[in-house]
Amino acid sequence: MQQVGIEAGTSGIKVLLASFGLFPSVANKLLVSHGVIAPGADGKLAVQERWFALDTWLDVHEAIRKEIGPNALFTLGTRIMENPKFPPWIRDIETALESMDATYHSSHRKNGIVMFDPTTSIMLDGIGHYRPRRAAGAKRIEVVCDTPYQCEVDFGIVTVVAARFEAKARTEHGPGACRRTGASSCTYVVRW
Ligand SMILES: [Zn+2]
């Protein structure tokens, strides 16, 4: 699937560098050939501060799956959301999961425009959503996710955000549809 005109920021790349120390060779080649990482003055590869095509980033994820495995994608998801800047209105697991969609859109651009503007709350469409659903009072939230990212990355992200605001939270993949098997969305079930 081509993500025309959509770009990602470099925060995920930095997490990848910090988490795995070095990139798997195919991911490395992709990032170098697209100029996302380049050798610095000391000869070491460094992340270039710029937006880059989402397709490139998705190709890197596919390379990680092939070279390391799906667990590495889950780990990447958990690390991406380890130290996010949560907005001040976040007070519990429900508002934290609700905030994910805006945080996600803030780290992507469409035709040069950041996809979420916190001053106007305007969100641009094109990269799917994280949609939490909660029955009133239930200690259970379902997060439906239809981003172009791989299931394991989103699973890691939802798991770590839930656990950060509710220590007892347990997240599992809902039964049935999964993007790995061709579905358009995955559902993650958080209970506590
Ligand atoms: Zn899935």
mmCIF file of N, CA and C and ligand atoms in Angstrom, residues 150-152 173 177-180 185-188, ligand 1:
data_model
loop_
_atom_site.group_PDB
_atom_site.id
_atom_site.type_symbol
_atom_site.label_atom_id
_atom_site.label_comp_id
_atom_site.label_asym_id
_atom_site.label_seq_id
_atom_site.Cartn_x
_atom_site.Cartn_y
_atom_site.Cartn_z
ATOM 1 N N GLN A 150 2.526 -2.132 11.240
ATOM 2 C CA GLN A 150 2.306 -3.551 11.485
ATOM 3 C C GLN A 150 1.635 -3.736 12.838
ATOM 4 N N CYS A 151 0.857 -4.807 12.908
ATOM 5 C CA CYS A 151 0.081 -5.110 14.112
ATOM 6 C C CYS A 151 0.940 -5.069 15.368
ATOM 7 N N GLU A 152 2.119 -5.690 15.327
ATOM 8 C CA GLU A 152 2.929 -5.814 16.548
ATOM 9 C C GLU A 152 3.378 -4.462 17.089
ATOM 10 N N HIS A 173 -4.492 -9.089 22.040
ATOM 11 C CA HIS A 173 -5.075 -8.910 20.713
ATOM 12 C C HIS A 173 -6.460 -9.533 20.725
ATOM 13 N N ALA A 177 -10.218 -10.618 13.461
ATOM 14 C CA ALA A 177 -9.497 -9.877 12.433
ATOM 15 C C ALA A 177 -8.144 -9.360 12.878
ATOM 16 N N CYS A 178 -7.166 -9.474 11.970
ATOM 17 C CA CYS A 178 -5.830 -8.925 12.197
ATOM 18 C C CYS A 178 -5.284 -8.455 10.858
ATOM 19 N N ARG A 179 -4.567 -7.333 10.882
ATOM 20 C CA ARG A 179 -3.977 -6.822 9.647
ATOM 21 C C ARG A 179 -2.948 -7.790 9.067
ATOM 22 N N ARG A 180 -2.353 -8.622 9.949
ATOM 23 C CA ARG A 180 -1.375 -9.598 9.437
ATOM 24 C C ARG A 180 -2.034 -10.574 8.470
ATOM 25 N N SER A 185 -8.223 -3.748 10.012
ATOM 26 C CA SER A 185 -7.936 -3.219 11.348
ATOM 27 C C SER A 185 -7.658 -4.358 12.328
ATOM 28 N N CYS A 186 -7.050 -3.995 13.463
ATOM 29 C CA CYS A 186 -6.857 -4.920 14.579
ATOM 30 C C CYS A 186 -7.541 -4.301 15.792
ATOM 31 N N THR A 187 -7.986 -5.147 16.707
ATOM 32 C CA THR A 187 -8.564 -4.650 17.950
ATOM 33 C C THR A 187 -7.730 -5.179 19.104
ATOM 34 N N TYR A 188 -7.330 -4.254 19.995
ATOM 35 C CA TYR A 188 -6.572 -4.628 21.183
ATOM 36 C C TYR A 188 -7.483 -4.439 22.383
HETATM 37 ZN ZN ZN B 1 -3.420 -7.627 14.545
#
